[in-house]
Amino acid sequence: MHDVLPQTLLILALAGFAAGFIDSIAGGGGLLSVPALLLAGLSPAEALGTNKAQSLFGSGSATIAYASKGHVDYRELKLSFALSAGGSACGALLATLVSADFLKAFLPTLLIAIALYFAVKPDVSDLPGRERMRPALFAATIVPAIGFYDGILGPGTGSFFMFAYVALAGLGVLNATARTKLLNFASNIGAFAVFALSGVIFWKIGIAMGIGQFVGARLGAGLAM
């Protein structure tokens, strides 16, 4: 696949907008963007790589929006940022080594399983809960693990970060979501770097979807706050 029709680019940009809007509020935008890329004819590895390129726009936009309102403390999260990026880079490296046939067979099953999980997941509250894991331990274990998942597969990463912060760190939804966007931005950077070096990113599609992601994430973050 070396070229793409203008109408296909428009549809993918709209998919990016919807994914960015949803992801900035509760995560799960990859459940829209990855299937859209697969339907456009990209291979699983190309879909994952291009998805990371366009996700950078959305997670970056949402991070800026939350930070502008004082919900993100960069100094407090600098270690988590690095661990998320590192874990994701390792996951993306493994994704480039896994056979295309395996990804083609496994990815649709994973997407269906995650969609079902979100359909039955428990409600969460914006009220702070009980801290079940110390911040240092959370940063050293949960953050790189979710980052690794984002690099090798990706869909639902934002939601997994948010639910981990709520369930294990005792944060309310808004604070958890704000932190999630920064760490998801970090994991996108780590995986993007590996996929870009591997040459599996379709830049025209990634940029078109990225523009949609940026606008959608900005609007979604504003609505969430």
Coordinates of N, CA and C in Angstrom, one line a residue:
M1 N 0.9 -1.2 0.0 CA 0.0 0.0 0.0 C 0.9 1.2 0.0
H2 N 0.9 2.0 -1.1 CA 1.8 3.1 -1.2 C 1.1 4.4 -1.4
D3 N -0.2 4.4 -1.7 CA -1.0 5.6 -1.9 C -2.4 5.3 -1.2
V4 N -3.1 6.4 -0.9 CA -4.4 6.3 -0.3 C -5.3 7.4 -0.9
L5 N -6.5 7.0 -1.1 CA -7.5 7.9 -1.7 C -7.8 9.0 -0.7
P6 N -8.1 10.2 -1.3 CA -8.5 11.4 -0.4 C -9.7 11.1 0.5
Q7 N -10.7 10.4 0.0 CA -11.9 10.1 0.8 C -11.5 9.1 2.0
T8 N -10.5 8.2 1.7 CA -10.1 7.3 2.7 C -9.4 8.1 3.8
L9 N -8.5 9.0 3.4 CA -7.8 9.9 4.4 C -8.8 10.6 5.2
L10 N -9.9 11.1 4.6 CA -10.9 11.9 5.4 C -11.6 11.0 6.4
I11 N -11.9 9.8 6.0 CA -12.6 8.9 6.9 C -11.6 8.5 8.1
L12 N -10.4 8.3 7.8 CA -9.4 8.0 8.8 C -9.2 9.2 9.7
A13 N -9.2 10.4 9.2 CA -9.0 11.6 10.0 C -10.2 11.7 11.0
L14 N -11.4 11.4 10.5 CA -12.6 11.4 11.4 C -12.5 10.3 12.4
A15 N -12.0 9.2 12.1 CA -11.8 8.1 13.0 C -10.7 8.6 14.1
G16 N -9.7 9.3 13.6 CA -8.7 9.8 14.6 C -9.4 10.8 15.5
F17 N -10.2 11.7 15.0 CA -10.9 12.6 15.8 C -11.8 11.9 16.9
A18 N -12.5 10.9 16.5 CA -13.4 10.2 17.5 C -12.5 9.5 18.5
A19 N -11.4 8.9 18.0 CA -10.5 8.2 19.0 C -9.9 9.1 20.0
G20 N -9.4 10.3 19.5 CA -8.8 11.3 20.4 C -9.8 11.8 21.4
F21 N -11.0 12.0 21.0 CA -12.1 12.5 21.9 C -12.3 11.5 23.0
I22 N -12.5 10.3 22.6 CA -12.8 9.2 23.6 C -11.6 8.9 24.5
D23 N -10.4 8.9 23.9 CA -9.2 8.5 24.6 C -8.9 9.6 25.7
S24 N -9.2 10.8 25.4 CA -8.8 11.9 26.3 C -9.7 11.9 27.6
I25 N -10.8 11.2 27.5 CA -11.8 11.2 28.6 C -11.6 9.9 29.4
A26 N -11.6 8.8 28.8 CA -11.5 7.5 29.5 C -10.6 6.5 28.9
G27 N -9.9 6.8 27.8 CA -9.0 5.9 27.2 C -9.8 5.0 26.3
G28 N -9.1 4.1 25.6 CA -9.8 3.2 24.7 C -9.9 3.6 23.2
G29 N -9.2 4.8 22.9 CA -9.3 5.3 21.5 C -8.8 4.3 20.5
G30 N -7.8 3.5 20.9 CA -7.2 2.5 20.0 C -8.2 1.5 19.5
L31 N -9.3 1.3 20.2 CA -10.4 0.4 19.8 C -11.1 0.9 18.5
L32 N -10.9 2.2 18.3 CA -11.4 2.8 17.0 C -10.4 2.9 16.0
S33 N -9.2 3.4 16.4 CA -8.2 3.8 15.4 C -7.5 2.5 14.8
V34 N -7.2 1.5 15.6 CA -6.5 0.3 15.1 C -7.4 -0.4 14.1
P35 N -8.7 -0.7 14.4 CA -9.5 -1.4 13.4 C -9.7 -0.5 12.1
A36 N -9.8 0.8 12.3 CA -9.9 1.7 11.1 C -8.7 1.5 10.2
L37 N -7.5 1.4 10.8 CA -6.3 1.2 10.0 C -6.2 -0.1 9.3
L38 N -6.7 -1.2 10.0 CA -6.7 -2.5 9.5 C -7.7 -2.6 8.3
L39 N -8.8 -1.9 8.4 CA -9.8 -1.9 7.4 C -9.3 -1.1 6.2
A40 N -8.4 -0.2 6.4 CA -7.9 0.6 5.3 C -6.8 -0.2 4.5
G41 N -6.5 -1.4 5.0 CA -5.6 -2.2 4.2 C -4.2 -2.3 4.7
L42 N -3.9 -1.8 5.9 CA -2.6 -1.9 6.5 C -2.4 -3.2 7.1
S43 N -1.1 -3.7 7.1 CA -0.8 -5.0 7.8 C -0.9 -4.7 9.3
P44 N -1.0 -5.7 10.2 CA -1.0 -5.5 11.6 C 0.1 -4.6 12.1
A45 N 1.4 -4.9 11.7 CA 2.5 -4.2 12.1 C 2.4 -2.7 11.7
E46 N 2.0 -2.5 10.4 CA 1.8 -1.2 9.9 C 0.7 -0.4 10.6
A47 N -0.4 -1.1 11.0 CA -1.5 -0.5 11.7 C -1.0 -0.1 13.1
L48 N -0.2 -0.9 13.8 CA 0.3 -0.6 15.1 C 1.2 0.6 15.0
G49 N 2.1 0.6 14.0 CA 3.1 1.7 13.9 C 2.5 3.0 13.6
T50 N 1.6 3.0 12.6 CA 0.9 4.2 12.2 C 0.0 4.7 13.3
N51 N -0.6 3.8 14.0 CA -1.5 4.2 15.2 C -0.7 4.9 16.2
K52 N 0.6 4.5 16.4 CA 1.4 5.2 17.4 C 1.8 6.6 16.9
A53 N 2.0 6.8 15.6 CA 2.3 8.1 15.1 C 1.1 9.1 15.3
Q54 N -0.1 8.6 15.0 CA -1.3 9.5 15.1 C -1.7 9.7 16.6
S55 N -1.4 8.7 17.4 CA -1.7 8.8 18.9 C -0.9 9.8 19.6
L56 N 0.3 10.1 19.1 CA 1.2 11.1 19.6 C 0.5 12.4 19.7
F57 N -0.2 12.7 18.6 CA -1.0 14.0 18.5 C -2.0 14.1 19.6
G58 N -2.8 13.0 19.7 CA -3.9 13.0 20.7 C -3.4 13.1 22.1
S59 N -2.5 12.2 22.5 CA -2.0 12.2 23.9 C -1.3 13.4 24.2
G60 N -0.5 14.0 23.2 CA 0.2 15.3 23.5 C -0.8 16.4 23.7
S61 N -1.9 16.4 22.9 CA -2.9 17.5 23.0 C -3.6 17.4 24.3
A62 N -4.0 16.2 24.7 CA -4.7 16.0 26.0 C -3.8 16.4 27.2
T63 N -2.5 16.0 27.1 CA -1.6 16.3 28.2 C -1.4 17.8 28.3
I64 N -1.3 18.6 27.2 CA -1.2 20.0 27.3 C -2.5 20.6 27.9
A65 N -3.6 20.1 27.5 CA -4.9 20.6 28.0 C -5.0 20.4 29.5
Y66 N -4.7 19.2 30.0 CA -4.7 18.9 31.5 C -3.7 19.7 32.2
A67 N -2.5 19.8 31.7 CA -1.4 20.6 32.3 C -1.7 22.1 32.4
S68 N -2.4 22.6 31.4 CA -2.7 24.0 31.4 C -3.7 24.4 32.6
K69 N -4.4 23.4 33.1 CA -5.3 23.6 34.2 C -4.7 23.1 35.5
G70 N -3.4 22.8 35.5 CA -2.8 22.4 36.8 C -3.0 21.0 37.2
H71 N -3.4 20.1 36.3 CA -3.7 18.7 36.7 C -2.5 17.8 36.5
V72 N -1.4 18.3 36.0 CA -0.2 17.4 35.7 C 1.0 18.0 36.3
D73 N 1.7 17.3 37.2 CA 3.0 17.7 37.8 C 4.1 16.9 37.1
Y74 N 4.8 17.6 36.2 CA 5.8 16.9 35.4 C 7.0 16.4 36.3
R75 N 7.3 17.2 37.3 CA 8.4 16.8 38.2 C 8.1 15.5 39.0
E76 N 6.9 15.4 39.4 CA 6.5 14.2 40.2 C 6.5 13.0 39.3
L77 N 6.2 13.2 38.1 CA 6.0 12.0 37.2 C 7.1 11.7 36.2
K78 N 8.3 12.4 36.4 CA 9.4 12.2 35.5 C 9.9 10.8 35.4
L79 N 10.0 10.1 36.6 CA 10.5 8.7 36.6 C 9.4 7.9 35.9
S80 N 8.2 8.0 36.2 CA 7.1 7.3 35.5 C 7.1 7.5 34.0
F81 N 7.4 8.7 33.6 CA 7.4 9.1 32.2 C 8.5 8.2 31.5
A82 N 9.7 8.2 32.1 CA 10.8 7.5 31.5 C 10.5 6.0 31.5
L83 N 9.9 5.4 32.5 CA 9.7 4.0 32.6 C 8.6 3.6 31.6
S84 N 7.6 4.5 31.4 CA 6.5 4.2 30.5 C 7.1 4.2 29.0
A85 N 7.9 5.1 28.7 CA 8.5 5.2 27.4 C 9.5 4.0 27.2
G86 N 10.2 3.6 28.2 CA 11.2 2.5 28.0 C 10.4 1.2 27.9
G87 N 9.4 1.0 28.7 CA 8.6 -0.2 28.6 C 7.9 -0.4 27.2
S88 N 7.4 0.8 26.7 CA 6.8 0.8 25.4 C 7.8 0.5 24.3
A89 N 8.9 1.0 24.4 CA 10.0 0.8 23.3 C 10.3 -0.7 23.3
C90 N 10.4 -1.3 24.4 CA 10.7 -2.8 24.5 C 9.5 -3.6 23.8
G91 N 8.3 -3.2 24.2 CA 7.2 -3.8 23.6 C 7.1 -3.7 22.1
A92 N 7.4 -2.5 21.6 CA 7.3 -2.2 20.1 C 8.4 -3.0 19.4
L93 N 9.6 -3.1 20.1 CA 10.7 -3.9 19.5 C 10.2 -5.4 19.3
L94 N 9.6 -5.9 20.3 CA 9.1 -7.3 20.2 C 8.0 -7.4 19.1
A95 N 7.2 -6.4 19.0 CA 6.1 -6.4 18.0 C 6.7 -6.5 16.6
T96 N 7.9 -5.8 16.4 CA 8.5 -5.9 15.1 C 9.1 -7.2 14.8
L97 N 9.4 -8.0 15.8 CA 10.0 -9.4 15.6 C 9.0 -10.5 15.5
V98 N 7.7 -10.2 16.0 CA 6.7 -11.2 15.9 C 6.2 -11.4 14.5
S99 N 5.8 -12.6 14.1 CA 5.4 -12.9 12.7 C 4.1 -12.1 12.4
A100 N 4.0 -11.7 11.2 CA 2.8 -11.0 10.7 C 1.6 -11.9 10.8
D101 N 1.7 -13.2 10.6 CA 0.6 -14.1 10.7 C 0.1 -14.2 12.1
F102 N 1.0 -14.2 13.1 CA 0.5 -14.2 14.5 C -0.3 -13.0 14.8
L103 N 0.3 -11.8 14.5 CA -0.4 -10.6 14.7 C -1.8 -10.5 14.0
K104 N -1.8 -11.0 12.8 CA -3.1 -11.0 12.0 C -4.1 -11.9 12.7
A105 N -3.7 -13.0 13.3 CA -4.6 -13.9 13.9 C -5.0 -13.4 15.3
F106 N -4.1 -12.8 16.0 CA -4.3 -12.4 17.4 C -4.9 -11.1 17.7
L107 N -4.6 -10.1 16.8 CA -5.1 -8.7 17.1 C -6.6 -8.6 17.1
P108 N -7.3 -9.2 16.1 CA -8.8 -9.0 16.1 C -9.4 -9.7 17.4
T109 N -8.8 -10.8 17.8 CA -9.3 -11.4 19.1 C -9.1 -10.5 20.3
L110 N -7.9 -9.9 20.3 CA -7.6 -9.0 21.4 C -8.6 -7.8 21.4
L111 N -8.8 -7.2 20.2 CA -9.7 -6.1 20.2 C -11.1 -6.4 20.7
I112 N -11.6 -7.6 20.3 CA -13.0 -8.0 20.7 C -13.0 -8.2 22.3
A113 N -11.9 -8.8 22.8 CA -11.8 -9.1 24.2 C -11.8 -7.8 25.0
I114 N -11.0 -6.8 24.5 CA -11.0 -5.5 25.3 C -12.3 -4.8 25.1
A115 N -12.9 -4.8 24.0 CA -14.2 -4.2 23.8 C -15.3 -4.8 24.8
L116 N -15.2 -6.1 25.0 CA -16.1 -6.7 25.9 C -15.8 -6.3 27.4
Y117 N -14.5 -6.2 27.7 CA -14.1 -5.7 29.0 C -14.7 -4.4 29.3
F118 N -14.6 -3.4 28.3 CA -15.1 -2.1 28.6 C -16.6 -2.1 28.7
A119 N -17.3 -3.0 28.0 CA -18.7 -3.1 28.1 C -19.2 -3.5 29.5
V120 N -18.4 -4.3 30.2 CA -18.9 -4.8 31.5 C -18.0 -4.2 32.7
K121 N -17.1 -3.3 32.4 CA -16.2 -2.8 33.5 C -17.0 -2.1 34.5
P122 N -16.5 -2.1 35.8 CA -17.2 -1.4 36.9 C -17.1 0.1 36.7
D123 N -18.1 0.8 37.3 CA -18.0 2.3 37.3 C -16.9 2.7 38.2
V124 N -16.3 3.9 37.9 CA -15.3 4.5 38.8 C -15.8 5.9 39.3
S125 N -15.3 6.3 40.4 CA -15.7 7.6 41.0 C -14.6 8.6 40.9
D126 N -14.9 9.9 41.0 CA -13.9 10.9 41.0 C -13.5 11.2 42.4
L127 N -14.1 10.5 43.4 CA -13.6 10.6 44.8 C -12.4 9.8 45.1
P128 N -11.4 10.4 45.8 CA -10.2 9.6 46.1 C -10.5 8.3 46.9
G129 N -9.8 7.2 46.6 CA -10.0 6.0 47.3 C -8.8 5.6 48.2
R130 N -8.7 4.4 48.5 CA -7.6 3.9 49.4 C -6.4 3.6 48.6
E131 N -5.3 4.0 49.0 CA -4.0 3.7 48.3 C -3.6 2.3 48.7
R132 N -3.5 1.4 47.7 CA -3.1 0.0 47.9 C -1.7 -0.2 47.4
M133 N -1.0 0.7 46.8 CA 0.3 0.5 46.4 C 1.1 1.8 46.5
R134 N 2.3 1.8 47.1 CA 3.1 3.0 47.2 C 3.4 3.6 45.9
P135 N 3.5 4.9 45.7 CA 3.9 5.5 44.4 C 5.1 5.0 43.8
A136 N 6.2 4.7 44.6 CA 7.4 4.2 44.0 C 7.3 2.8 43.4
L137 N 6.6 2.0 44.1 CA 6.3 0.6 43.6 C 5.4 0.6 42.4
F138 N 4.4 1.5 42.4 CA 3.5 1.6 41.3 C 4.3 2.0 40.0
A139 N 5.2 3.0 40.2 CA 6.0 3.5 39.1 C 6.9 2.5 38.6
A140 N 7.5 1.6 39.5 CA 8.5 0.7 39.1 C 7.9 -0.6 38.5
T141 N 6.6 -0.9 38.7 CA 6.0 -2.1 38.2 C 4.9 -1.9 37.2
I142 N 3.9 -1.3 37.7 CA 2.6 -1.1 36.9 C 2.9 -0.3 35.6
V143 N 3.6 0.8 35.8 CA 3.8 1.8 34.7 C 4.6 1.1 33.5
P144 N 5.8 0.5 33.8 CA 6.5 -0.1 32.6 C 5.7 -1.3 32.0
A145 N 4.9 -2.0 32.9 CA 4.2 -3.1 32.4 C 3.1 -2.7 31.4
I146 N 2.4 -1.6 31.7 CA 1.3 -1.1 30.8 C 2.0 -0.5 29.6
G147 N 3.2 0.2 29.8 CA 3.9 0.8 28.7 C 4.3 -0.3 27.7
F148 N 4.8 -1.5 28.3 CA 5.2 -2.6 27.4 C 4.0 -3.1 26.6
Y149 N 2.8 -3.2 27.2 CA 1.6 -3.6 26.5 C 1.3 -2.6 25.4
D150 N 1.4 -1.3 25.7 CA 1.1 -0.3 24.7 C 2.1 -0.4 23.5
G151 N 3.3 -0.8 23.7 CA 4.3 -0.9 22.6 C 4.0 -2.1 21.7
I152 N 3.6 -3.2 22.3 CA 3.5 -4.5 21.6 C 2.1 -4.6 20.9
L153 N 1.0 -4.0 21.6 CA -0.3 -4.1 21.1 C -1.0 -2.7 21.1
G154 N -1.4 -2.2 22.3 CA -1.8 -0.8 22.4 C -3.2 -0.5 22.8
P155 N -4.3 -1.1 22.1 CA -5.6 -0.6 22.3 C -6.0 -0.8 23.8
G156 N -6.6 0.3 24.4 CA -7.0 0.3 25.8 C -6.0 0.7 26.8
T157 N -4.8 1.1 26.3 CA -3.7 1.5 27.2 C -4.2 2.6 28.2
G158 N -4.8 3.6 27.7 CA -5.2 4.8 28.5 C -6.1 4.3 29.6
S159 N -7.1 3.5 29.3 CA -8.0 3.0 30.3 C -7.3 2.1 31.3
F160 N -6.3 1.3 30.9 CA -5.6 0.5 31.9 C -4.8 1.4 32.8
F161 N -4.2 2.4 32.3 CA -3.5 3.3 33.2 C -4.4 4.0 34.2
M162 N -5.6 4.5 33.7 CA -6.5 5.2 34.5 C -7.1 4.2 35.6
F163 N -7.5 3.0 35.2 CA -8.1 2.1 36.2 C -7.0 1.7 37.2
A164 N -5.8 1.6 36.8 CA -4.7 1.2 37.8 C -4.5 2.3 38.8
Y165 N -4.5 3.6 38.3 CA -4.4 4.7 39.2 C -5.5 4.8 40.2
V166 N -6.7 4.5 39.7 CA -7.9 4.5 40.6 C -7.9 3.4 41.6
A167 N -7.7 2.2 41.1 CA -7.8 1.0 41.9 C -6.6 0.8 42.9
L168 N -5.4 1.1 42.4 CA -4.2 0.8 43.2 C -3.6 2.1 43.8
A169 N -3.6 3.2 43.2 CA -3.1 4.5 43.8 C -4.1 5.3 44.5
G170 N -5.4 4.9 44.4 CA -6.4 5.6 45.2 C -6.8 7.0 44.7
L171 N -6.5 7.3 43.4 CA -6.8 8.6 42.8 C -8.2 8.7 42.3
G172 N -8.8 9.9 42.3 CA -10.1 10.1 41.6 C -9.9 10.1 40.1
V173 N -11.0 10.0 39.4 CA -10.9 9.8 38.0 C -10.2 11.0 37.3
L174 N -10.5 12.2 37.6 CA -9.9 13.3 36.9 C -8.4 13.3 37.1
N175 N -7.9 13.2 38.3 CA -6.4 13.1 38.5 C -5.8 11.9 37.9
A176 N -6.5 10.8 37.9 CA -6.0 9.6 37.2 C -5.9 9.8 35.7
T177 N -6.9 10.4 35.2 CA -6.9 10.6 33.7 C -5.8 11.6 33.3
A178 N -5.6 12.6 34.1 CA -4.6 13.6 33.7 C -3.2 13.0 33.7
R179 N -2.9 12.2 34.8 CA -1.6 11.4 34.8 C -1.5 10.4 33.7
T180 N -2.6 9.8 33.4 CA -2.7 8.8 32.3 C -2.3 9.4 31.0
K181 N -2.7 10.6 30.7 CA -2.4 11.2 29.4 C -0.9 11.5 29.3
L182 N -0.3 11.9 30.3 CA 1.2 12.1 30.3 C 1.9 10.8 30.1
L183 N 1.5 9.8 30.8 CA 2.2 8.5 30.7 C 1.9 7.8 29.3
N184 N 0.7 8.0 28.8 CA 0.3 7.5 27.5 C 1.1 8.2 26.4
F185 N 1.3 9.5 26.6 CA 2.2 10.3 25.7 C 3.6 9.7 25.7
A186 N 4.1 9.4 26.9 CA 5.4 8.8 27.0 C 5.5 7.4 26.3
S187 N 4.5 6.6 26.5 CA 4.5 5.3 25.9 C 4.4 5.4 24.4
N188 N 3.6 6.4 23.9 CA 3.5 6.6 22.5 C 4.9 7.0 21.9
I189 N 5.6 7.8 22.6 CA 7.0 8.3 22.2 C 7.9 7.1 22.0
G190 N 7.9 6.2 23.1 CA 8.8 5.1 23.0 C 8.5 4.1 21.9
A191 N 7.3 3.8 21.7 CA 6.9 2.9 20.6 C 7.1 3.5 19.3
F192 N 6.7 4.8 19.2 CA 6.8 5.5 17.9 C 8.3 5.5 17.4
A193 N 9.2 5.7 18.3 CA 10.6 5.8 17.9 C 11.1 4.4 17.3
V194 N 10.6 3.3 17.9 CA 11.0 2.0 17.4 C 10.3 1.7 16.1
F195 N 9.0 2.0 16.0 CA 8.3 1.7 14.7 C 8.8 2.6 13.6
A196 N 9.2 3.9 13.9 CA 9.7 4.8 12.9 C 11.0 4.2 12.3
L197 N 11.9 3.7 13.2 CA 13.2 3.2 12.8 C 13.0 1.9 12.0
S198 N 11.8 1.2 12.2 CA 11.6 -0.1 11.5 C 10.9 0.2 10.2
G199 N 10.5 1.4 9.9 CA 9.9 1.7 8.6 C 8.5 1.2 8.4
V200 N 7.7 1.1 9.4 CA 6.3 0.5 9.3 C 5.2 1.6 9.4
I201 N 5.6 2.8 9.4 CA 4.6 3.9 9.6 C 4.3 4.5 8.2
F202 N 3.0 4.6 7.9 CA 2.5 5.4 6.8 C 2.3 6.8 7.2
W203 N 3.2 7.7 6.8 CA 3.2 9.1 7.3 C 2.0 9.9 6.9
K204 N 1.5 9.7 5.7 CA 0.4 10.5 5.2 C -0.9 10.2 6.1
I205 N -1.1 8.9 6.3 CA -2.2 8.5 7.1 C -2.0 8.9 8.6
G206 N -0.8 8.7 9.1 CA -0.5 9.1 10.5 C -0.7 10.6 10.7
I207 N -0.3 11.4 9.8 CA -0.5 12.9 10.0 C -2.0 13.3 9.9
A208 N -2.7 12.7 8.9 CA -4.1 13.0 8.7 C -4.9 12.6 10.0
M209 N -4.7 11.4 10.4 CA -5.4 11.0 11.7 C -4.9 11.8 12.9
G210 N -3.6 12.1 12.9 CA -3.0 12.9 14.0 C -3.7 14.2 14.2
I211 N -4.0 14.9 13.0 CA -4.7 16.2 13.1 C -6.1 16.0 13.7
G212 N -6.8 14.9 13.3 CA -8.1 14.6 13.9 C -7.9 14.3 15.4
Q213 N -6.9 13.5 15.7 CA -6.7 13.2 17.1 C -6.4 14.4 18.0
F214 N -5.6 15.4 17.5 CA -5.3 16.6 18.2 C -6.5 17.4 18.6
V215 N -7.4 17.6 17.6 CA -8.6 18.4 17.8 C -9.6 17.6 18.7
G216 N -9.8 16.3 18.5 CA -10.7 15.5 19.3 C -10.2 15.4 20.7
A217 N -8.9 15.2 21.0 CA -8.4 15.1 22.3 C -8.5 16.4 23.1
R218 N -8.3 17.5 22.4 CA -8.5 18.9 23.0 C -9.9 19.1 23.5
L219 N -10.9 18.7 22.6 CA -12.3 18.9 23.0 C -12.7 17.9 24.1
G220 N -12.2 16.7 24.0 CA -12.5 15.7 25.0 C -11.9 16.0 26.4
A221 N -10.7 16.5 26.4 CA -10.1 16.9 27.7 C -10.8 18.0 28.4
G222 N -11.3 19.0 27.5 CA -12.0 20.1 28.1 C -13.3 19.6 28.7
L223 N -14.0 18.7 28.0 CA -15.3 18.2 28.5 C -15.0 17.4 29.8
A224 N -14.0 16.6 29.9 CA -13.7 15.8 31.1 C -13.4 16.7 32.3
M225 N -12.7 17.8 32.1 CA -12.4 18.7 33.2 C -13.6 19.5 33.6

